[in-house]
PDB file of C-alpha atoms in Angstrom:
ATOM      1  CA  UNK L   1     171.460 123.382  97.937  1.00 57.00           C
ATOM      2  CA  UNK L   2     168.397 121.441  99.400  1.00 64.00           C
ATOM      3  CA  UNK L   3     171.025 118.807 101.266  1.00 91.00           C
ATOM      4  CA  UNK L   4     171.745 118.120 104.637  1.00 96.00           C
ATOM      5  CA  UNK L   5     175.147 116.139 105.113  1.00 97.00           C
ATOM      6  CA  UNK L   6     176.823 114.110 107.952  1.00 97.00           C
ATOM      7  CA  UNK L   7     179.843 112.785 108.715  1.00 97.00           C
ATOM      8  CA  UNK L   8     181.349 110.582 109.621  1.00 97.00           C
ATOM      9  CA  UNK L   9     179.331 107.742 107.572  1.00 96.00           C
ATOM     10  CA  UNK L  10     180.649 104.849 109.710  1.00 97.00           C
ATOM     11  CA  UNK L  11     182.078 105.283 113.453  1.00 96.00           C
ATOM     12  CA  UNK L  12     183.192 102.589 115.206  1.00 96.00           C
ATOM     13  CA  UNK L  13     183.902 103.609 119.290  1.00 93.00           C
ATOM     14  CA  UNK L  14     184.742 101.888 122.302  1.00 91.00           C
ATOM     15  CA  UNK L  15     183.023 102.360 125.203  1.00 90.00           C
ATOM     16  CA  UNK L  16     185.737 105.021 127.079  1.00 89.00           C
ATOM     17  CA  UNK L  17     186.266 106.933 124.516  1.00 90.00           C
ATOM     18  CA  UNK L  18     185.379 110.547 122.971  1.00 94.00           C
ATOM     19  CA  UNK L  19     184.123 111.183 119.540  1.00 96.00           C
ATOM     20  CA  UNK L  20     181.876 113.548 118.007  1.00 97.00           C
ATOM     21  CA  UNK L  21     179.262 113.525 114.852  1.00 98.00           C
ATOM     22  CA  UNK L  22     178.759 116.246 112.490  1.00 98.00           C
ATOM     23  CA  UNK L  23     175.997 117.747 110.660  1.00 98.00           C
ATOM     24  CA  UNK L  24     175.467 120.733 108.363  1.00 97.00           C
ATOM     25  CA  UNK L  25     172.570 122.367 105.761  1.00 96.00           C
ATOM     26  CA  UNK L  26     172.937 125.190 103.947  1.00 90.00           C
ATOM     27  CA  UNK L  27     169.269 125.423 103.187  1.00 93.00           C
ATOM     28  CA  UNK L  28     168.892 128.613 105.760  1.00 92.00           C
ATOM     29  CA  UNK L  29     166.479 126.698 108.346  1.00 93.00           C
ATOM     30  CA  UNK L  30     166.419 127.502 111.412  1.00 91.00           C
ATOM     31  CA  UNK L  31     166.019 124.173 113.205  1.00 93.00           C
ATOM     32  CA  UNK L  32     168.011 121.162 113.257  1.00 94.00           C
ATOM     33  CA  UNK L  33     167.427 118.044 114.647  1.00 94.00           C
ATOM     34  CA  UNK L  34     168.915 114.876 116.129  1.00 96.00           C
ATOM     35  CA  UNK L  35     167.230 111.201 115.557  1.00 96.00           C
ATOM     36  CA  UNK L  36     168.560 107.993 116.877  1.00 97.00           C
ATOM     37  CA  UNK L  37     167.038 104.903 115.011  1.00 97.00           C
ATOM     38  CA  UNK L  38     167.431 101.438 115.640  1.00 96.00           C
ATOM     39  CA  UNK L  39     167.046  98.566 113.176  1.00 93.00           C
ATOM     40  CA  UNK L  40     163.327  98.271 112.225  1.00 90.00           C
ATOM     41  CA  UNK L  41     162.097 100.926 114.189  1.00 94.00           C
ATOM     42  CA  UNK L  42     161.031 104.182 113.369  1.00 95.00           C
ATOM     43  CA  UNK L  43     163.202 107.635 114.311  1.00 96.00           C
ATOM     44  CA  UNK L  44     163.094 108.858 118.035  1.00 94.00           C
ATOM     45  CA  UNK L  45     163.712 112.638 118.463  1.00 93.00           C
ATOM     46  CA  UNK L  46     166.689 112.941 120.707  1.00 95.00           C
ATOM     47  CA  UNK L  47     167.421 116.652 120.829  1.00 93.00           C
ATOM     48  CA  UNK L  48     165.996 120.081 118.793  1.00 92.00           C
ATOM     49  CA  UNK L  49     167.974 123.360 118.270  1.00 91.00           C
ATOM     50  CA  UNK L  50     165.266 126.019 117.252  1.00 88.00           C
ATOM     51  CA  UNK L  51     166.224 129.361 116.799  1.00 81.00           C
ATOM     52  CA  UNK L  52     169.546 128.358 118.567  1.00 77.00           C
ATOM     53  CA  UNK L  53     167.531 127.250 121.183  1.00 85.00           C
ATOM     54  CA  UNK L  54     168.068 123.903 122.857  1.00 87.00           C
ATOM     55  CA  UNK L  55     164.955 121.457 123.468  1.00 84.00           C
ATOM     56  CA  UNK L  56     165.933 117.905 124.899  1.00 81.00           C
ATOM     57  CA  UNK L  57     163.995 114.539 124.945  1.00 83.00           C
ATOM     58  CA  UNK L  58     164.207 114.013 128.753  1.00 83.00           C
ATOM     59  CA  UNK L  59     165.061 110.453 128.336  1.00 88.00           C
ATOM     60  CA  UNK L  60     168.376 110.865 126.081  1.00 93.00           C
ATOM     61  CA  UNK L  61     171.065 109.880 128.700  1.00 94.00           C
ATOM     62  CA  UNK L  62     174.003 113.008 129.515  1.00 93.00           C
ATOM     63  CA  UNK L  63     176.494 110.792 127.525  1.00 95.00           C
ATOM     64  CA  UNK L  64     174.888 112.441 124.451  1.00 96.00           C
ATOM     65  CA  UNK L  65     175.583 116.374 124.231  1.00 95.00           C
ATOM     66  CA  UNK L  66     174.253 118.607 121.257  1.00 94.00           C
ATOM     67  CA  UNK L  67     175.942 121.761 120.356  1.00 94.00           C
ATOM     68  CA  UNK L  68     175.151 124.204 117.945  1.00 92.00           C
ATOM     69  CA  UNK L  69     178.079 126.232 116.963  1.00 91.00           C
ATOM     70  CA  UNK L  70     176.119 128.069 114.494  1.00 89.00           C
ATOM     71  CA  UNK L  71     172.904 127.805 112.838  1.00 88.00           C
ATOM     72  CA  UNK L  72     174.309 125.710 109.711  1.00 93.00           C
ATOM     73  CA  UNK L  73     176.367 123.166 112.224  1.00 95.00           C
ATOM     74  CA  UNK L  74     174.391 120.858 114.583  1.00 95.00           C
ATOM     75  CA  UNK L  75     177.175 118.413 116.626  1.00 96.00           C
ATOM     76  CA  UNK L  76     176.524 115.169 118.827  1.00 97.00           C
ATOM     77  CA  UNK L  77     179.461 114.670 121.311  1.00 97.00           C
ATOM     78  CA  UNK L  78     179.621 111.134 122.531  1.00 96.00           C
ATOM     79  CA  UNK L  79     181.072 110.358 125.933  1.00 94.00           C
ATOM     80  CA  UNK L  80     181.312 106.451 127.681  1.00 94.00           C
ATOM     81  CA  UNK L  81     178.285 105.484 125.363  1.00 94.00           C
ATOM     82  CA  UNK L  82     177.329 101.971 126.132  1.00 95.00           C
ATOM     83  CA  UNK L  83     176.896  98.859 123.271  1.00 96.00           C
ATOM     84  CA  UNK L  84     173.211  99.818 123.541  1.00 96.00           C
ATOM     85  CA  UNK L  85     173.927 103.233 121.797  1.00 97.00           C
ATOM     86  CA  UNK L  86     174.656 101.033 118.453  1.00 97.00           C
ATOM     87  CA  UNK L  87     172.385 102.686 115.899  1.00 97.00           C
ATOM     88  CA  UNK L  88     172.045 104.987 113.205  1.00 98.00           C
ATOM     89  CA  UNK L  89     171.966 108.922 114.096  1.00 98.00           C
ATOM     90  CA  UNK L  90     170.220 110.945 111.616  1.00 97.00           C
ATOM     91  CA  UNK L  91     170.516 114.728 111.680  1.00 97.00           C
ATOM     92  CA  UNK L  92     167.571 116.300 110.342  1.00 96.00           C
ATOM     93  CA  UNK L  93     166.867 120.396 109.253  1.00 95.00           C
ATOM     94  CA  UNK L  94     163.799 122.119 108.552  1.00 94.00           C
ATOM     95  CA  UNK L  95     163.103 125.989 108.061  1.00 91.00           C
ATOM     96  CA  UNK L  96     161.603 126.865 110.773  1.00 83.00           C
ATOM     97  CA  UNK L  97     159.939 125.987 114.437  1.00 75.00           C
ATOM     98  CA  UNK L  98     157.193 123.329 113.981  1.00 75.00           C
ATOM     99  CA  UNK L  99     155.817 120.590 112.641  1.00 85.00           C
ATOM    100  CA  UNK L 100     157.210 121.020 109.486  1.00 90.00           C
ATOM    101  CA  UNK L 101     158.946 118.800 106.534  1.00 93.00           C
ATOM    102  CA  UNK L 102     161.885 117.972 107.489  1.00 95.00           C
ATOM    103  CA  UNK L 103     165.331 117.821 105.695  1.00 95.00           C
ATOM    104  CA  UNK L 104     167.467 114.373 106.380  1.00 96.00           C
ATOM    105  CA  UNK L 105     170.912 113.614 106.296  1.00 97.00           C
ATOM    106  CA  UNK L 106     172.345 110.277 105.313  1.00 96.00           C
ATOM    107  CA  UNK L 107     173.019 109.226 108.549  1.00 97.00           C
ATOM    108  CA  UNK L 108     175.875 107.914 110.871  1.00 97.00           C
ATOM    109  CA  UNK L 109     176.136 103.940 111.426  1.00 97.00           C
ATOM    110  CA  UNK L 110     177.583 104.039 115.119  1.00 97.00           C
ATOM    111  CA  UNK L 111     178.990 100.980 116.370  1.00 97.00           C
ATOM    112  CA  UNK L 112     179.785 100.949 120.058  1.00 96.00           C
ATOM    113  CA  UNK L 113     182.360  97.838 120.980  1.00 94.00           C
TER     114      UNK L 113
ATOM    115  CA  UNK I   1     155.825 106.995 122.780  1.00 45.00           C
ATOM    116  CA  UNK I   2     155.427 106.566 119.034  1.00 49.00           C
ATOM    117  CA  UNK I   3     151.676 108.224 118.002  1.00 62.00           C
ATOM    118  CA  UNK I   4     151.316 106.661 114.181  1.00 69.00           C
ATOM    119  CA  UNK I   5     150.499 102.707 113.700  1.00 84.00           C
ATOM    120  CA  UNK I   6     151.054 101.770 110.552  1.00 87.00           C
ATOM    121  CA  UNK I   7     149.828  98.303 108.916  1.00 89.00           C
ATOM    122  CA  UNK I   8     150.527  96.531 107.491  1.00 94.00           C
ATOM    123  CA  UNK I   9     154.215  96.031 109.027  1.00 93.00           C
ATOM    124  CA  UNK I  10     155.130  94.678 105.735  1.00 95.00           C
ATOM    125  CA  UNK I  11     153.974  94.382 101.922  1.00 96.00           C
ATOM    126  CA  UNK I  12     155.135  92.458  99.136  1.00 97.00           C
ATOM    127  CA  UNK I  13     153.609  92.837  95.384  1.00 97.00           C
ATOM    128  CA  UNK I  14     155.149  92.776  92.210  1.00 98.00           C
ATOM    129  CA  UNK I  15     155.937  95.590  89.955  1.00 98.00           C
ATOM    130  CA  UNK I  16     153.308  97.349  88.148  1.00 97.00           C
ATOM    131  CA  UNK I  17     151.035  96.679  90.788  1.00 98.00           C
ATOM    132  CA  UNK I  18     149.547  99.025  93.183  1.00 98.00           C
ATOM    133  CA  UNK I  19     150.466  99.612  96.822  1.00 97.00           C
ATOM    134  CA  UNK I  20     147.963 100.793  99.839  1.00 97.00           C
ATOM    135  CA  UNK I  21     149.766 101.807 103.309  1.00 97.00           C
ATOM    136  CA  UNK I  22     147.712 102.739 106.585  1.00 97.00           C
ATOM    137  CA  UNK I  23     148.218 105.302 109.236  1.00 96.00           C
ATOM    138  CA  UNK I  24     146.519 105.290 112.412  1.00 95.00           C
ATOM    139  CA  UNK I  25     147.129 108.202 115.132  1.00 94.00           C
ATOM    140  CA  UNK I  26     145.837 109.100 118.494  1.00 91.00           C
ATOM    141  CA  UNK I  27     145.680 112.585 119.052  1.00 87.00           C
ATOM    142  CA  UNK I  28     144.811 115.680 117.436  1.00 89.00           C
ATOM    143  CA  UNK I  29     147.632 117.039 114.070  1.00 91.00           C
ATOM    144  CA  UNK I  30     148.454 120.012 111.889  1.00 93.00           C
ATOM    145  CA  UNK I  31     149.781 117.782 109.395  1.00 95.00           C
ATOM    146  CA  UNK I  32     150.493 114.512 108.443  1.00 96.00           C
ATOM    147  CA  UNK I  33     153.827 113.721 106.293  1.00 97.00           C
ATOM    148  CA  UNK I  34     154.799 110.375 105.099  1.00 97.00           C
ATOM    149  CA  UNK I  35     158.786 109.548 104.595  1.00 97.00           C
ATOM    150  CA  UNK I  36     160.710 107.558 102.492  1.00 98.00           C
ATOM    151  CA  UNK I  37     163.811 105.461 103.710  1.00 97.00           C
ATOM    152  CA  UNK I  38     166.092 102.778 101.603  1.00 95.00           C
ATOM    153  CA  UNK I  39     167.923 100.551 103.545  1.00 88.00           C
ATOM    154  CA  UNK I  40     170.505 102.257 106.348  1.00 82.00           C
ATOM    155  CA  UNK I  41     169.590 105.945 104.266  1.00 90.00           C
ATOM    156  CA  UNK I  42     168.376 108.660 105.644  1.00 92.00           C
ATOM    157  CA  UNK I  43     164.616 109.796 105.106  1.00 96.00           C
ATOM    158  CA  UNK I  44     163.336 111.315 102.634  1.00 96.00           C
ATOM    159  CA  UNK I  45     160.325 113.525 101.825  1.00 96.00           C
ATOM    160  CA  UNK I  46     157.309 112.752 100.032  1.00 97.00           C
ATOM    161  CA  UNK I  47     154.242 114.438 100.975  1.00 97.00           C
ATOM    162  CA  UNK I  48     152.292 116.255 103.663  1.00 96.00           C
ATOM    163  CA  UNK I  49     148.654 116.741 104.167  1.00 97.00           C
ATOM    164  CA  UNK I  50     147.213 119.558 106.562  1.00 95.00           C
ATOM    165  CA  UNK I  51     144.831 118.675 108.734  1.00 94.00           C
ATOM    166  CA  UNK I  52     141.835 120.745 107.001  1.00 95.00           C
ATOM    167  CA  UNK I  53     143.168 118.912 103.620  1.00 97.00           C
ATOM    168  CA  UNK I  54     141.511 115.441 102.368  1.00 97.00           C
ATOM    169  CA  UNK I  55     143.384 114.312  99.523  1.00 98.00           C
ATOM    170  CA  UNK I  56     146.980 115.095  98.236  1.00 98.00           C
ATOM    171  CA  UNK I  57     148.600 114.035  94.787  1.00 96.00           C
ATOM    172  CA  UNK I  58     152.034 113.837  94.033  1.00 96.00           C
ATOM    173  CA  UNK I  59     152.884 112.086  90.728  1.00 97.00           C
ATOM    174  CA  UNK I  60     152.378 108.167  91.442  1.00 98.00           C
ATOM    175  CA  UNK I  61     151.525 109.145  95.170  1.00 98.00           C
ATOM    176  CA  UNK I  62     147.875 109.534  96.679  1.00 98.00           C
ATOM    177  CA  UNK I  63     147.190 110.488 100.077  1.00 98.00           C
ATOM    178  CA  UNK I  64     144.304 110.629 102.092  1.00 98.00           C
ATOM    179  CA  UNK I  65     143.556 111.912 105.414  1.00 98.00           C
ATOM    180  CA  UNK I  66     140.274 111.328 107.385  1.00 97.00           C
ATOM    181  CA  UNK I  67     140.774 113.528 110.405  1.00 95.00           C
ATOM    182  CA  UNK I  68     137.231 111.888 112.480  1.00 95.00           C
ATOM    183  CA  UNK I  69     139.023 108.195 111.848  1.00 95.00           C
ATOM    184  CA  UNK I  70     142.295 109.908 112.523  1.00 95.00           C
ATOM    185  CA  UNK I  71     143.979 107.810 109.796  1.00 96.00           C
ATOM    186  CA  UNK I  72     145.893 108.444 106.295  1.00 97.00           C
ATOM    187  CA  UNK I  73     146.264 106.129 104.007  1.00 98.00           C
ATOM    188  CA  UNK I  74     149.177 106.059 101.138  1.00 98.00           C
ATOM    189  CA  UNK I  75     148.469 105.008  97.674  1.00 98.00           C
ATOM    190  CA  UNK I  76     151.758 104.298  94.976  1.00 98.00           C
ATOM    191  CA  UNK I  77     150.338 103.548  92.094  1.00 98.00           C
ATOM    192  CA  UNK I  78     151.730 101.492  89.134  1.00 98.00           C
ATOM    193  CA  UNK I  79     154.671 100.763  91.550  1.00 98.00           C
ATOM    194  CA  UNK I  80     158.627  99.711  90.367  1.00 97.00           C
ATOM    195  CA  UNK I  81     161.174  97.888  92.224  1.00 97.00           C
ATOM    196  CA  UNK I  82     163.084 101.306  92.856  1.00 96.00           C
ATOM    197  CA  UNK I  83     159.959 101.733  95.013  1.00 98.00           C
ATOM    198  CA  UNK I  84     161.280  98.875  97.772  1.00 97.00           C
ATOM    199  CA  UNK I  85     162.187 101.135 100.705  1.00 97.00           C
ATOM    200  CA  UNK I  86     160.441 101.914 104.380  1.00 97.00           C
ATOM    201  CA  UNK I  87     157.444 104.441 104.752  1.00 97.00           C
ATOM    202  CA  UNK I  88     156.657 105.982 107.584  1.00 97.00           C
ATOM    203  CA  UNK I  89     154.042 108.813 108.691  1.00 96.00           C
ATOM    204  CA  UNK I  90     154.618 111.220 110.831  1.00 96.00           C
ATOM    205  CA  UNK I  91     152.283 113.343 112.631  1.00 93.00           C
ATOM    206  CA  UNK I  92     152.980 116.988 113.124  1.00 89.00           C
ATOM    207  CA  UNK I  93     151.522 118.880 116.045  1.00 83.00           C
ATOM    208  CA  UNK I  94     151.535 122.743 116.865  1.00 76.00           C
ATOM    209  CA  UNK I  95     151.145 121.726 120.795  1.00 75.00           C
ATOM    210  CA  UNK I  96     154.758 119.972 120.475  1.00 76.00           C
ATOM    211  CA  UNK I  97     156.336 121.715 117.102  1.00 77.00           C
ATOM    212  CA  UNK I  98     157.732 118.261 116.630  1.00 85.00           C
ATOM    213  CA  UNK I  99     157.023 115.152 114.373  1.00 90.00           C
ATOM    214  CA  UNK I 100     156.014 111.891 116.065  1.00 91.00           C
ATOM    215  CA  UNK I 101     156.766 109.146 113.403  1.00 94.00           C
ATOM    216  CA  UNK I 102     154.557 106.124 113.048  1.00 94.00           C
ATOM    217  CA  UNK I 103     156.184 102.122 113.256  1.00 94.00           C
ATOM    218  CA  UNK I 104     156.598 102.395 109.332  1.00 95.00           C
ATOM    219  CA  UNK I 105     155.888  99.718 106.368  1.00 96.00           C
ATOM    220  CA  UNK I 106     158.413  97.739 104.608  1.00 96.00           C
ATOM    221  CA  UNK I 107     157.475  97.713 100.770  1.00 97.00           C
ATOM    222  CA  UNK I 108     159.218  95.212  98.866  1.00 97.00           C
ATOM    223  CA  UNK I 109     158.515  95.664  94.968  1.00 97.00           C
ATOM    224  CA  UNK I 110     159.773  92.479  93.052  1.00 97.00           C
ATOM    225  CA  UNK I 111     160.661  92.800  89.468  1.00 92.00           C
TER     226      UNK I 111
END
């Protein structure tokens, strides 16, 4: 199983609310990843879980929160996100610490009203 | 901040007809991969190139890296409309352990 799959596909939010994304391989790898793209623009790294270890982009605001419940599950709790937070989060997987190939997942279209 | 520049931005040719993309980074890499993404998708794999490697093949894919330019350049050869997507490098350093990805190129492949 060389996928990596996320749900939901589409999430629509307002701005107090509380919802969470969801990622998961079954590939083995030890590191997962979080991207946030915007239209046009390439991915930016938003947060790494290595070895169940946490690594954060200093600039992702605290209204974004990773967890790693184990190493197949990567989650992205979103908390008062703001309309600027509209993008498309990719979760990404690859085996191990590194700058290696990376595994994506199809992606969640957030829309925050 | 972003390492890879990619040009051009965007590329239009018709099918059958070959397509060149270019890569320009600033700092010193491991590896160099170069992604895949259809419109809204996620990305996808295509190729990487280690630093102490020059030229890559994969199928209809070239790939060429010239570490003392620090640029790669991506070659699709005899290209088909299923090739219209985004490419985009991405440079992959020990120091960091993470991938830096470049603007990207839109390809449009008309039939």
């Amino acid at each position: 199983d060389t996928e990596v799959t996320q749900t939901p596909k589409h999430l629509v939010m307002g701005m107090t609310n509380k919802k969470s994304l969801k990622c998961e391989q079954h590939m083995g790898h030890r590191a997962m990843y979080w991207y946030k793209q915007k239209a046009k623009k390439p991915p930016e790294l938003m947060f790494v879980y290595s070895y169940e270890k946490l690594s954060i982009n200093e600039s992702v605001p605290s209204r974004f929160s990773p967890e790693c419940p184990n190493s197949s599950l990567l989650n992205l709790h979103l908390h008062a996100l703001q309309p600027e937070d509209s993008a498309l989060y990719l979760c990404a997987s690859s085996q191990g610490e590194g700058p290696e190939t990376q595994y994506f997942g199809p992606g969640t279209r957030l829309l925050v009203l | 901040s972003q390492q890879g520049e990619e040009d051009p931005q965007a590329l239009s040719i018709q099918e059958g007809e070959n397509a060149t993309m270019n890569c320009s980074y600033k700092t010193s890499i491991n590896n160099l991969q170069w992604y895949r993404q259809n419109s809204g998708r996620g990305l996808v794999h295509l190729i990487l190139i280690r630093s102490n490697e020059r030229e890559k093949h994969s199928g209809r894919l070239r790939v060429t890296l010239d570490t003392s330019k620090k640029s790669s350049s991506l070659l699709i050869t005899a290209s088909r409309a299923a090739d219209t997507a985004s490419y985009f490098c991405a440079t992959g350093s020990s120091n960091t352990g993470k991938l830096i990805f470049g603007q990207g190129t839109t390809l449009q492949v008309k039939p």
